[in-house]
Amino acid sequence: MRRALELVYFSPPLDGSRAFTSINADAKTGQRANNWVTEVHTVEIENVRGKESNYTLDTAGFQYHTRPSKHATFVDDEEIRSEYYPESIELIKEVTGASKVVLFDHTIRRHRPGNLDTDESKRQPVLQVHVDQTPDSATARVHRHLPAAEAEKLVKKRFQIVNLWRPISHPAIDYPLALCDYRSVDAQKDLVPVTLVYPDHEGETYGVKFNSLHTWKYKKEMKQDEVVLIKCYDSAEGVAVLTPHTGFKDPSAPQGAPLRESIELRALVFYE
């Protein structure tokens, strides 16, 4: 089933300067500093429940999987790292066939209307079409999180950055996650590097410009035992390299539906 819904796209700075976004919102305004503008476009988003096998990491750039989590609370970061990280590493290896997986961080997002997204403890769903990494920032991530000698060897082989996204507490009815099939993306025209300004360093993401050929998918009411792997970067050629994605307001969500809560893990994925 396809439905026409609004998504927020990226439009480059009008003065031609390099785009940037601050990771934390201003404590007073709740807005992230940036120098670009948004464009709202109506697109069709297809519910792929029952057809999940049509989409894989190497074809579409994302892949659904069902696996209950042994860790269930998702309230303590240290417990998440000690309990949820190990089982997630094994899941990513199983799905991808990777020889080595290094998780470098996670984000819990809780939709709280009226709250300001001012720091890592208050992250809200991202309602902006984006890609988490560029080739330069992906390579920098390997060097940032692994010893220099090991990183030098690993980046010479195939490596990826993959996000593992899961609803927590209850199904994702409010503000679900939409994914753009890589086969509909024009990587040369649609993607614009955006500097991501952290308090202590800079990263880089892609802003995504509107393209009427984009095909959008989501899995309606994803449950806590359902995950999606989202490819943010792949050094291999001839496969899906990335996946634009965004949260979106689903007007079909019943009034009073529980507010979205989710966790995403970010993984460096290596192959022999």
XYZ file of N, CA and C in Angstrom:
816
model
N 0.842 -1.198 0.000
C 0.000 0.000 0.000
C 0.878 1.250 0.000
N 0.608 2.173 -0.909
C 1.351 3.431 -0.984
C 0.470 4.576 -0.508
N 1.107 5.538 0.182
C 0.377 6.689 0.675
C 1.183 7.941 0.369
N 0.498 9.035 0.039
C 1.157 10.302 -0.229
C 1.353 11.049 1.086
N 2.613 11.329 1.413
C 2.959 11.965 2.680
C 4.042 13.002 2.458
N 4.179 13.920 3.395
C 5.172 14.973 3.274
C 6.494 14.583 3.929
N 7.603 14.835 3.201
C 8.940 14.666 3.744
C 9.704 15.970 3.608
N 10.640 16.182 4.511
C 11.450 17.400 4.514
C 12.791 17.099 3.853
N 13.061 17.772 2.752
C 14.313 17.610 2.016
C 15.263 18.779 2.290
N 16.475 18.641 1.780
C 17.559 19.618 1.944
C 17.682 20.474 0.680
N 17.983 21.761 0.882
C 18.323 22.648 -0.227
C 19.596 23.398 0.146
N 20.611 23.428 -0.733
C 21.921 23.980 -0.374
C 21.861 25.467 -0.020
N 22.889 25.963 0.679
C 22.940 27.397 1.009
C 22.805 28.268 -0.239
N 22.027 29.315 -0.104
C 21.746 30.172 -1.256
C 22.982 30.929 -1.721
N 23.950 31.164 -0.806
C 25.140 31.926 -1.181
C 26.262 31.059 -1.732
N 26.011 29.748 -1.877
C 27.013 28.853 -2.439
C 28.061 28.385 -1.464
N 27.957 28.769 -0.189
C 28.950 28.350 0.801
C 28.737 26.902 1.207
N 29.716 26.342 1.890
C 29.628 24.947 2.329
C 28.578 24.823 3.435
N 27.722 23.847 3.303
C 26.638 23.660 4.266
C 27.175 23.144 5.595
N 26.553 23.598 6.702
C 26.911 23.075 8.010
C 25.672 22.973 8.882
N 25.748 22.093 9.887
C 24.708 21.940 10.895
C 25.378 21.697 12.239
N 24.910 22.350 13.297
C 25.384 22.064 14.649
C 24.605 20.875 15.203
N 25.301 19.948 15.858
C 24.661 18.726 16.338
C 23.674 19.009 17.466
N 23.963 19.989 18.318
C 23.084 20.297 19.439
C 22.256 21.539 19.162
N 21.024 21.512 19.602
C 20.140 22.652 19.420
C 20.449 23.740 20.443
N 20.122 24.960 20.093
C 20.267 26.080 21.015
C 19.324 25.888 22.198
N 19.842 26.100 23.406
C 19.052 25.837 24.609
C 17.816 26.728 24.710
N 17.854 27.913 24.107
C 16.727 28.838 24.192
C 15.717 28.638 23.064
N 16.220 28.444 21.859
C 15.317 28.381 20.701
C 14.925 26.964 20.318
N 15.752 25.978 20.708
C 15.496 24.605 20.295
C 15.889 24.319 18.868
N 16.552 25.284 18.210
C 16.939 25.136 16.809
C 18.432 24.838 16.693
N 18.790 24.002 15.698
C 20.196 23.748 15.394
C 20.694 24.814 14.414
N 21.836 25.395 14.719
C 22.404 26.381 13.800
C 22.759 25.712 12.478
N 22.389 26.343 11.357
C 22.743 25.828 10.046
C 22.637 26.969 9.041
N 23.131 26.727 7.837
C 23.108 27.783 6.811
C 22.407 27.343 5.528
N 21.538 26.333 5.636
C 20.821 25.841 4.473
C 19.328 25.898 4.761
N 18.530 25.553 3.784
C 17.080 25.654 3.950
C 16.412 24.308 3.666
N 15.194 24.167 4.138
C 14.443 22.934 3.931
C 13.402 23.131 2.840
N 13.034 22.022 2.223
C 11.945 22.007 1.248
C 11.020 20.847 1.582
N 9.751 21.099 1.682
C 8.779 20.047 1.964
C 8.183 19.560 0.649
N 8.256 18.245 0.449
C 7.714 17.654 -0.783
C 6.779 16.497 -0.424
N 5.743 16.340 -1.208
C 4.835 15.217 -1.038
C 5.340 14.040 -1.868
N 5.517 12.906 -1.219
C 6.023 11.707 -1.893
C 5.130 10.522 -1.533
N 5.268 9.457 -2.297
C 4.578 8.212 -1.963
C 5.509 7.342 -1.127
N 5.002 6.820 -0.027
C 5.768 5.924 0.832
C 5.016 4.601 0.910
N 5.687 3.526 0.542
C 5.049 2.211 0.479
C 5.336 1.409 1.746
N 4.297 0.827 2.305
C 4.447 -0.108 3.417
C 4.869 -1.465 2.854
N 6.069 -1.934 3.233
C 6.606 -3.167 2.644
C 6.427 -4.380 3.559
N 5.616 -4.241 4.599
C 5.393 -5.407 5.461
C 4.836 -6.557 4.619
N 5.481 -7.718 4.745
C 5.130 -8.884 3.939
C 5.958 -9.011 2.677
N 6.692 -7.939 2.332
C 7.551 -7.949 1.136
C 8.981 -7.560 1.495
N 9.350 -7.759 2.761
C 10.652 -7.308 3.234
C 11.817 -7.944 2.487
N 11.637 -9.164 1.993
C 12.738 -9.863 1.330
C 13.145 -9.220 0.005
N 12.339 -8.280 -0.491
C 12.678 -7.590 -1.739
C 13.776 -6.543 -1.546
N 14.171 -6.303 -0.288
C 15.094 -5.209 0.002
C 16.264 -5.729 0.837
N 17.456 -5.625 0.267
C 18.649 -6.081 0.967
C 19.668 -4.950 1.023
N 20.668 -5.104 1.873
C 21.696 -4.077 2.011
C 22.409 -3.798 0.694
N 22.655 -4.824 -0.091
C 23.427 -4.626 -1.318
C 22.578 -4.206 -2.509
N 21.246 -4.344 -2.414
C 20.399 -3.903 -3.525
C 19.736 -2.562 -3.225
N 19.034 -2.485 -2.095
C 18.290 -1.277 -1.742
C 19.049 -0.372 -0.789
N 20.009 -0.958 -0.045
C 20.746 -0.199 0.956
C 20.198 -0.366 2.360
N 19.128 -1.141 2.499
C 18.584 -1.435 3.833
C 18.027 -2.845 3.836
N 17.895 -3.408 5.026
C 17.447 -4.793 5.136
C 16.745 -4.996 6.471
N 15.549 -5.562 6.417
C 14.781 -5.848 7.624
C 15.130 -7.240 8.157
N 14.991 -7.382 9.462
C 15.287 -8.671 10.091
C 14.457 -8.743 11.369
N 14.170 -9.961 11.788
C 13.454 -10.166 13.050
C 14.367 -10.869 14.041
N 14.580 -10.249 15.192
C 15.413 -10.838 16.237
C 15.076 -10.168 17.572
N 14.430 -10.896 18.484
C 14.179 -10.301 19.796
C 15.491 -9.914 20.470
N 15.436 -8.868 21.256
C 16.616 -8.433 21.992
C 16.589 -9.007 23.403
N 17.734 -9.521 23.837
C 17.832 -10.001 25.219
C 17.783 -8.832 26.188
N 18.419 -7.723 25.806
C 18.358 -6.517 26.620
C 17.021 -5.832 26.365
N 16.353 -5.383 27.425
C 14.987 -4.895 27.243
C 14.721 -3.516 27.820
N 15.599 -2.997 28.673
C 15.261 -1.762 29.378
C 15.637 -0.501 28.610
N 16.847 -0.457 28.052
C 17.315 0.675 27.237
C 17.230 2.012 27.984
N 17.641 1.998 29.237
C 17.650 3.244 30.008
C 19.039 3.607 30.519
N 19.932 2.648 30.607
C 21.269 2.897 31.140
C 22.304 2.661 30.046
N 23.089 3.692 29.714
C 24.044 3.578 28.605
C 25.082 2.490 28.841
N 25.538 2.355 30.046
C 26.554 1.329 30.324
C 25.976 -0.072 30.160
N 24.747 -0.268 30.602
C 24.105 -1.575 30.411
C 23.861 -1.843 28.933
N 23.488 -0.814 28.192
C 23.317 -0.982 26.751
C 24.621 -1.445 26.117
N 25.733 -0.805 26.491
C 27.029 -1.178 25.914
C 27.446 -2.595 26.323
N 27.184 -2.980 27.557
C 27.639 -4.286 28.029
C 26.706 -5.423 27.631
N 25.408 -5.126 27.452
C 24.441 -6.184 27.173
C 23.932 -6.157 25.728
N 23.561 -4.961 25.235
C 22.964 -4.897 23.904
C 24.008 -4.897 22.798
N 25.160 -4.284 23.040
C 26.202 -4.250 22.013
C 26.632 -5.651 21.572
N 26.995 -6.555 22.496
C 27.473 -7.874 22.044
C 26.460 -8.641 21.199
N 25.191 -8.634 21.592
C 24.204 -9.377 20.796
C 23.977 -8.705 19.443
N 24.127 -7.392 19.401
C 23.948 -6.673 18.141
C 25.108 -6.928 17.188
N 26.314 -7.035 17.726
C 27.470 -7.377 16.889
C 27.248 -8.722 16.220
N 26.777 -9.691 16.980
C 26.530 -11.020 16.412
C 25.433 -10.976 15.359
N 24.398 -10.182 15.590
C 23.316 -10.056 14.618
C 23.828 -9.438 13.319
N 24.611 -8.371 13.406
C 25.138 -7.722 12.207
C 26.050 -8.664 11.445
N 26.895 -9.405 12.148
C 27.757 -10.390 11.483
C 26.922 -11.448 10.760
N 25.871 -11.895 11.414
C 25.023 -12.939 10.826
C 24.343 -12.450 9.552
N 23.819 -11.245 9.585
C 23.085 -10.722 8.437
C 24.019 -10.368 7.291
N 25.193 -9.807 7.606
C 26.090 -9.284 6.565
C 27.175 -10.256 6.132
N 27.535 -11.220 6.993
C 28.672 -12.083 6.701
C 30.010 -11.427 6.995
N 29.998 -10.315 7.725
C 31.219 -9.581 8.033
C 32.118 -10.378 8.963
N 33.418 -10.101 8.877
C 34.393 -10.774 9.733
C 34.646 -10.009 11.026
N 34.381 -8.706 11.026
C 34.647 -7.883 12.204
C 33.635 -6.741 12.254
N 33.054 -6.484 13.419
C 32.102 -5.394 13.617
C 32.505 -4.626 14.866
N 32.616 -3.320 14.734
C 32.951 -2.444 15.864
C 31.828 -1.421 16.009
N 31.131 -1.450 17.138
C 30.095 -0.464 17.404
C 30.742 0.773 18.016
N 30.503 1.948 17.416
C 31.192 3.124 17.942
C 30.280 4.092 18.679
N 28.970 3.979 18.565
C 28.087 4.744 19.451
C 26.646 4.323 19.225
N 25.769 4.897 20.034
C 24.336 4.645 19.878
C 23.563 5.902 20.258
N 22.340 5.978 19.774
C 21.450 7.074 20.123
C 20.069 6.513 20.419
N 19.509 6.917 21.533
C 18.111 6.612 21.843
C 17.293 7.848 21.521
N 16.233 7.665 20.763
C 15.363 8.781 20.396
C 13.981 8.557 21.010
N 13.518 9.566 21.705
C 12.182 9.522 22.300
C 11.420 10.768 21.873
N 10.315 10.549 21.172
C 9.499 11.686 20.731
C 8.814 12.296 21.942
N 9.199 13.514 22.244
C 8.621 14.239 23.367
C 8.226 15.634 22.880
N 6.998 15.807 22.415
C 6.572 17.106 21.886
C 6.830 18.224 22.891
N 7.449 19.306 22.394
C 7.716 20.454 23.249
C 9.077 20.438 23.902
N 9.721 19.271 23.978
C 11.060 19.208 24.554
C 12.090 19.672 23.544
N 13.150 20.305 24.014
C 14.216 20.773 23.147
C 15.288 19.710 23.011
N 15.722 19.461 21.783
C 16.734 18.448 21.465
C 18.121 19.080 21.645
N 18.487 19.343 22.902
C 19.677 20.142 23.178
C 20.938 19.339 23.431
N 20.816 18.047 23.720
C 22.012 17.236 23.956
C 21.687 15.776 23.705
N 22.692 14.907 23.891
C 22.553 13.491 23.533
C 21.464 12.774 24.317
N 21.106 13.288 25.489
C 20.095 12.621 26.318
C 18.668 12.984 25.910
N 18.521 13.903 24.960
C 17.191 14.400 24.608
C 16.917 14.315 23.112
N 17.494 13.327 22.444
C 17.342 13.238 21.004
C 15.907 12.888 20.607
N 15.386 13.637 19.650
C 14.066 13.401 19.094
C 14.226 12.719 17.735
N 13.160 12.153 17.172
C 13.238 11.632 15.800
C 13.693 12.713 14.834
N 14.546 12.331 13.873
C 15.038 13.273 12.872
C 14.029 13.336 11.730
N 13.494 14.524 11.491
C 12.484 14.705 10.451
C 13.102 15.471 9.291
N 14.133 14.893 8.727
C 14.896 15.527 7.650
C 15.570 14.429 6.844
N 15.364 14.399 5.542
C 16.009 13.379 4.704
C 17.516 13.602 4.730
N 18.259 12.540 5.072
C 19.700 12.676 5.228
C 20.378 11.326 5.075
N 21.707 11.363 4.968
C 22.564 10.179 5.032
C 23.617 10.465 6.094
N 23.886 9.520 6.970
C 24.717 9.789 8.146
C 26.187 10.016 7.843
N 26.702 9.482 6.717
C 28.136 9.540 6.446
C 28.390 9.916 4.989
N 29.564 10.488 4.770
C 30.118 10.641 3.427
C 31.336 9.721 3.344
N 31.916 9.492 2.162
C 33.125 8.664 2.091
C 34.247 9.175 2.995
N 34.466 10.493 3.031
C 35.532 11.045 3.872
C 35.250 10.823 5.350
N 34.024 11.051 5.785
C 33.732 10.893 7.209
C 33.713 9.421 7.613
N 33.336 8.528 6.685
C 33.364 7.100 6.989
C 34.790 6.623 7.234
N 35.698 7.032 6.359
C 37.104 6.663 6.539
C 37.651 7.265 7.830
N 37.270 8.509 8.112
C 37.724 9.162 9.340
C 37.221 8.418 10.569
N 36.029 7.858 10.493
C 35.482 7.093 11.615
C 36.357 5.871 11.926
N 36.816 5.183 10.902
C 37.682 4.021 11.132
C 38.941 4.461 11.886
N 39.548 5.535 11.428
C 40.772 6.023 12.079
C 40.485 6.573 13.476
N 39.290 7.080 13.686
C 38.950 7.650 14.990
C 38.767 6.574 16.051
N 38.267 5.401 15.637
C 37.861 4.404 16.623
C 38.764 3.170 16.687
N 39.755 3.082 15.811
C 40.641 1.918 15.818
C 42.101 2.371 15.829
N 43.003 1.524 16.337
C 44.419 1.870 16.337
C 44.914 2.168 14.924
N 45.869 3.065 14.816
C 46.302 3.572 13.509
C 46.729 2.469 12.557
N 47.567 1.539 13.037
C 48.080 0.486 12.161
C 46.953 -0.421 11.671
N 46.024 -0.747 12.564
C 44.896 -1.606 12.178
C 43.975 -0.877 11.203
N 43.726 0.400 11.480
C 42.848 1.182 10.605
C 43.412 1.265 9.195
N 44.707 1.464 9.063
C 45.333 1.561 7.744
C 45.095 0.304 6.925
N 45.153 -0.852 7.565
C 44.935 -2.117 6.864
C 43.459 -2.309 6.504
N 42.581 -1.969 7.444
C 41.161 -2.243 7.248
C 40.545 -1.383 6.145
N 40.974 -0.137 6.013
C 40.367 0.723 4.994
C 40.823 0.361 3.585
N 41.796 -0.522 3.469
C 42.241 -0.976 2.150
C 41.372 -2.127 1.634
N 40.563 -2.696 2.539
C 39.628 -3.752 2.168
C 38.201 -3.183 2.210
N 37.247 -4.021 1.850
C 35.867 -3.556 1.906
C 35.455 -3.264 3.339
N 34.863 -2.087 3.548
C 34.277 -1.789 4.847
C 33.012 -0.962 4.656
N 32.172 -1.006 5.663
C 30.885 -0.307 5.635
C 30.652 0.399 6.962
N 29.733 1.343 6.943
C 29.102 1.820 8.174
C 27.620 1.495 8.058
N 27.123 0.783 9.054
C 25.734 0.318 9.054
C 25.089 0.720 10.376
N 23.894 1.262 10.308
C 23.103 1.530 11.505
C 22.130 0.383 11.737
N 21.991 -0.005 12.993
C 20.999 -1.009 13.382
C 19.910 -0.285 14.177
N 18.701 -0.223 13.606
C 17.603 0.570 14.182
C 16.527 -0.368 14.709
N 16.069 -0.085 15.936
C 15.056 -0.942 16.564
C 14.088 -0.083 17.394
N 12.774 -0.337 17.286
C 11.844 0.290 18.224
C 12.067 -0.285 19.629
N 11.870 0.537 20.636
C 11.946 0.051 22.018
C 10.673 0.457 22.744
N 10.361 -0.256 23.793
C 9.206 0.000 24.665
C 7.870 -0.409 24.040
N 7.671 -0.100 22.754
C 6.400 -0.393 22.085
C 6.614 -0.251 20.583
N 5.679 -0.720 19.743
C 5.845 -0.597 18.289
C 5.989 0.854 17.844
N 6.674 1.047 16.708
C 6.919 2.389 16.166
C 5.732 2.812 15.309
N 4.719 3.340 15.951
C 3.514 3.807 15.266
C 3.614 5.309 15.013
N 4.021 6.016 16.017
C 4.197 7.467 15.961
C 5.552 7.787 15.333
N 5.569 8.545 14.275
C 6.791 8.950 13.570
C 7.678 7.747 13.200
N 7.212 6.888 12.295
C 8.018 5.752 11.841
C 9.182 6.212 10.976
N 9.994 5.244 10.543
C 11.210 5.515 9.779
C 10.984 5.169 8.312
N 11.257 6.132 7.431
C 11.155 5.914 5.988
C 12.548 5.777 5.391
N 12.686 4.876 4.407
C 13.970 4.592 3.777
C 13.835 4.712 2.269
N 14.830 5.325 1.646
C 14.813 5.539 0.207
C 15.652 4.468 -0.476
N 15.049 3.723 -1.387
C 15.744 2.670 -2.120
C 16.893 3.285 -2.923
N 18.103 2.788 -2.683
C 19.293 3.352 -3.340
C 19.174 3.317 -4.858
N 18.455 2.355 -5.389
C 18.315 2.224 -6.836
C 17.581 3.409 -7.460
N 16.949 4.234 -6.641
C 16.248 5.417 -7.147
C 17.020 6.707 -6.887
N 18.228 6.588 -6.330
C 19.030 7.759 -5.959
C 20.041 8.074 -7.059
N 20.151 9.334 -7.417
C 21.221 9.808 -8.295
C 22.299 10.397 -7.395
N 23.319 9.585 -7.096
C 24.322 9.983 -6.110
C 25.088 11.234 -6.521
N 25.208 11.480 -7.816
C 25.955 12.644 -8.280
C 25.153 13.944 -8.131
N 23.838 13.861 -8.211
C 23.007 15.073 -8.194
C 22.246 15.287 -6.888
N 21.904 14.193 -6.201
C 21.001 14.310 -5.053
C 21.694 14.614 -3.733
N 22.996 14.325 -3.629
C 23.683 14.353 -2.340
C 24.618 15.548 -2.225
N 24.556 16.239 -1.095
C 25.392 17.415 -0.850
C 26.080 17.248 0.509
N 27.417 17.306 0.580
C 28.103 17.194 1.879
C 27.702 18.327 2.829
N 27.473 17.956 4.079
C 27.125 18.920 5.122
C 28.063 18.699 6.306
N 28.789 19.733 6.721
C 29.650 19.625 7.894
C 28.778 19.538 9.135
N 29.026 18.529 9.977
C 28.282 18.335 11.218
C 29.185 18.788 12.368
N 28.785 19.851 13.039
C 29.631 20.488 14.052
C 29.281 19.952 15.439
N 30.224 19.172 16.024
C 30.109 18.690 17.394
C 30.821 19.671 18.328
N 30.604 19.548 19.651
C 31.319 20.433 20.575
C 32.838 20.301 20.494
N 33.341 19.095 20.146
C 34.788 18.879 20.186
C 35.402 18.453 18.853
N 34.591 18.274 17.814
C 35.139 17.882 16.515
C 34.078 18.115 15.432
N 34.441 17.827 14.216
C 33.508 17.947 13.098
C 33.361 16.614 12.385
N 32.159 16.334 11.918
C 31.902 15.177 11.072
C 31.344 15.664 9.742
N 30.805 14.736 8.968
C 30.225 15.120 7.688
C 29.109 14.156 7.331
N 27.988 14.716 6.933
C 26.848 13.924 6.483
C 26.483 14.370 5.070
N 25.466 13.730 4.507
C 24.918 14.187 3.245
C 23.531 14.782 3.475
N 23.315 16.000 2.982
C 21.960 16.477 2.791
C 21.441 15.901 1.485
N 20.150 15.680 1.396
C 19.566 15.034 0.215
C 18.577 15.985 -0.437
N 18.842 16.316 -1.698
C 17.946 17.169 -2.468
C 16.792 16.331 -3.037
N 15.668 16.977 -3.253
C 14.496 16.279 -3.767
C 14.738 15.761 -5.187
N 14.277 14.552 -5.407
C 14.293 13.945 -6.726
C 12.970 13.193 -6.874
N 12.196 13.528 -7.875
C 10.868 12.921 -8.035
C 10.938 11.417 -8.291
N 12.133 10.904 -8.625
C 12.289 9.472 -8.885
C 12.528 8.667 -7.611
N 12.765 9.326 -6.497
C 13.007 8.600 -5.245
C 11.826 7.684 -4.915
N 12.141 6.459 -4.520
C 11.102 5.532 -4.072
C 11.297 5.268 -2.587
N 10.252 5.558 -1.829
C 10.316 5.504 -0.369
C 9.560 4.299 0.178
N 10.137 3.683 1.220
C 9.560 2.488 1.825
C 9.548 2.639 3.347
N 8.632 1.936 3.975
C 8.683 1.798 5.435
C 7.961 0.526 5.816
N 8.197 0.083 7.022
C 7.529 -1.104 7.542
C 6.602 -0.634 8.658
N 5.319 -0.730 8.392
C 4.326 -0.153 9.293
C 4.342 -0.842 10.658
N 4.313 -0.029 11.692
C 4.204 -0.499 13.075
C 5.259 -1.548 13.414
N 6.517 -1.213 13.123
C 7.605 -2.115 13.491
C 7.573 -2.393 14.990
N 7.756 -3.673 15.329
C 7.702 -4.112 16.720
C 9.107 -4.168 17.322
N 9.158 -4.391 18.623
C 10.441 -4.374 19.321
C 11.360 -5.507 18.898
N 10.799 -6.587 18.336
C 11.658 -7.689 17.885
C 12.025 -7.556 16.408
N 11.682 -6.411 15.793
C 11.994 -6.170 14.391
C 13.037 -5.063 14.288
N 14.029 -5.273 13.429
C 15.097 -4.291 13.239
C 15.234 -3.999 11.746
N 15.894 -2.883 11.454
C 16.301 -2.622 10.081
C 17.752 -2.186 10.103
N 18.542 -2.780 9.210
C 19.929 -2.387 9.012
C 19.955 -1.347 7.899
N 20.579 -0.216 8.176
C 20.594 0.916 7.251
C 22.035 1.173 6.842
N 22.314 1.061 5.553
C 23.687 1.278 5.093
C 23.948 2.776 4.948
N 24.994 3.232 5.616
C 25.400 4.638 5.544
C 26.588 4.838 4.608
N 27.364 3.769 4.416
C 28.519 3.856 3.518
C 28.976 2.442 3.186
N 29.497 2.274 1.960
C 30.101 1.013 1.543
C 31.219 1.347 0.574
N 32.407 0.814 0.842
C 33.547 1.095 -0.037
C 33.541 0.241 -1.298
N 32.663 -0.781 -1.340
C 32.615 -1.666 -2.502
C 31.907 -0.976 -3.665
N 32.226 -1.413 -4.873
C 31.571 -0.901 -6.065
C 30.526 -1.904 -6.548
N 29.534 -1.414 -7.270
C 28.524 -2.284 -7.864
C 27.420 -2.720 -6.925
N 27.349 -2.100 -5.732
C 26.295 -2.410 -4.771
C 25.687 -1.097 -4.285
N 24.583 -1.200 -3.551
C 24.022 -0.009 -2.910
C 25.049 0.546 -1.927
N 25.290 1.833 -2.007
C 26.343 2.453 -1.194
C 25.772 3.083 0.068
N 24.514 3.536 0.032
C 23.953 4.283 1.158
C 22.432 4.294 1.080
N 21.821 4.839 2.113
C 20.361 4.908 2.160
C 19.901 6.230 2.763
N 19.366 7.140 1.970
C 18.704 8.293 2.573
C 17.539 7.819 3.444
N 17.334 8.476 4.573
C 16.253 8.066 5.460
C 15.788 9.246 6.297
N 14.632 9.083 6.921
C 14.052 10.140 7.745
C 12.881 9.592 8.545
N 12.636 10.164 9.702
C 11.372 9.941 10.369
C 10.300 10.763 9.673
N 9.038 10.362 9.811
C 7.958 11.140 9.204
C 6.683 10.992 10.027
N 5.856 11.991 9.932
C 4.580 11.968 10.645
C 3.589 11.137 9.848
N 3.089 10.080 10.445
C 2.124 9.206 9.786
C 0.714 9.597 10.233
N -0.042 10.253 9.368
C -1.386 10.702 9.777
C -2.351 9.559 10.042
N -1.993 8.341 9.644
C -2.876 7.206 9.918
C -2.702 6.668 11.338
N -1.675 7.168 12.061
C -1.473 6.713 13.435
C -2.685 7.099 14.281
N -3.228 6.160 15.027
C -4.429 6.476 15.821
C -4.125 7.523 16.890
N -5.110 8.332 17.194
C -4.943 9.339 18.238
C -4.613 8.656 19.560
N -3.605 9.159 20.259
C -3.202 8.554 21.523
C -2.207 7.426 21.370
N -1.729 7.178 20.144
C -0.711 6.138 19.951
C 0.528 6.480 20.772
N 1.205 5.478 21.323
C 2.400 5.775 22.122
C 3.452 6.487 21.288
N 4.137 7.426 21.899
C 5.138 8.223 21.202
C 6.355 7.372 20.870
N 6.922 7.616 19.695
C 8.022 6.769 19.206
C 9.240 6.784 20.143
N 9.737 5.583 20.416
C 10.990 5.398 21.131
C 11.801 4.368 20.347
N 13.059 4.684 20.078
C 13.883 3.789 19.263
C 15.337 3.929 19.662
N 16.124 2.924 19.284
C 17.566 2.974 19.473
C 18.230 2.660 18.146
N 19.292 3.389 17.841
C 20.093 3.090 16.667
C 21.546 2.915 17.103
N 22.139 1.828 16.656
C 23.563 1.577 16.871
C 24.298 1.863 15.582
N 25.501 2.417 15.698
C 26.312 2.717 14.516
C 27.519 1.798 14.523
N 27.706 1.096 13.406
C 28.694 0.023 13.354
C 29.673 0.205 12.205
N 30.935 0.001 12.503
C 31.951 -0.186 11.469
C 31.966 -1.663 11.133
N 31.823 -1.987 9.856
C 31.651 -3.382 9.418
C 32.754 -3.714 8.421
N 33.533 -4.745 8.735
C 34.718 -5.079 7.945
C 34.626 -6.489 7.365
N 35.291 -6.665 6.231
C 35.290 -7.959 5.536
C 36.718 -8.362 5.201
N 36.978 -9.654 5.323
C 38.295 -10.186 4.917
C 38.401 -10.247 3.408
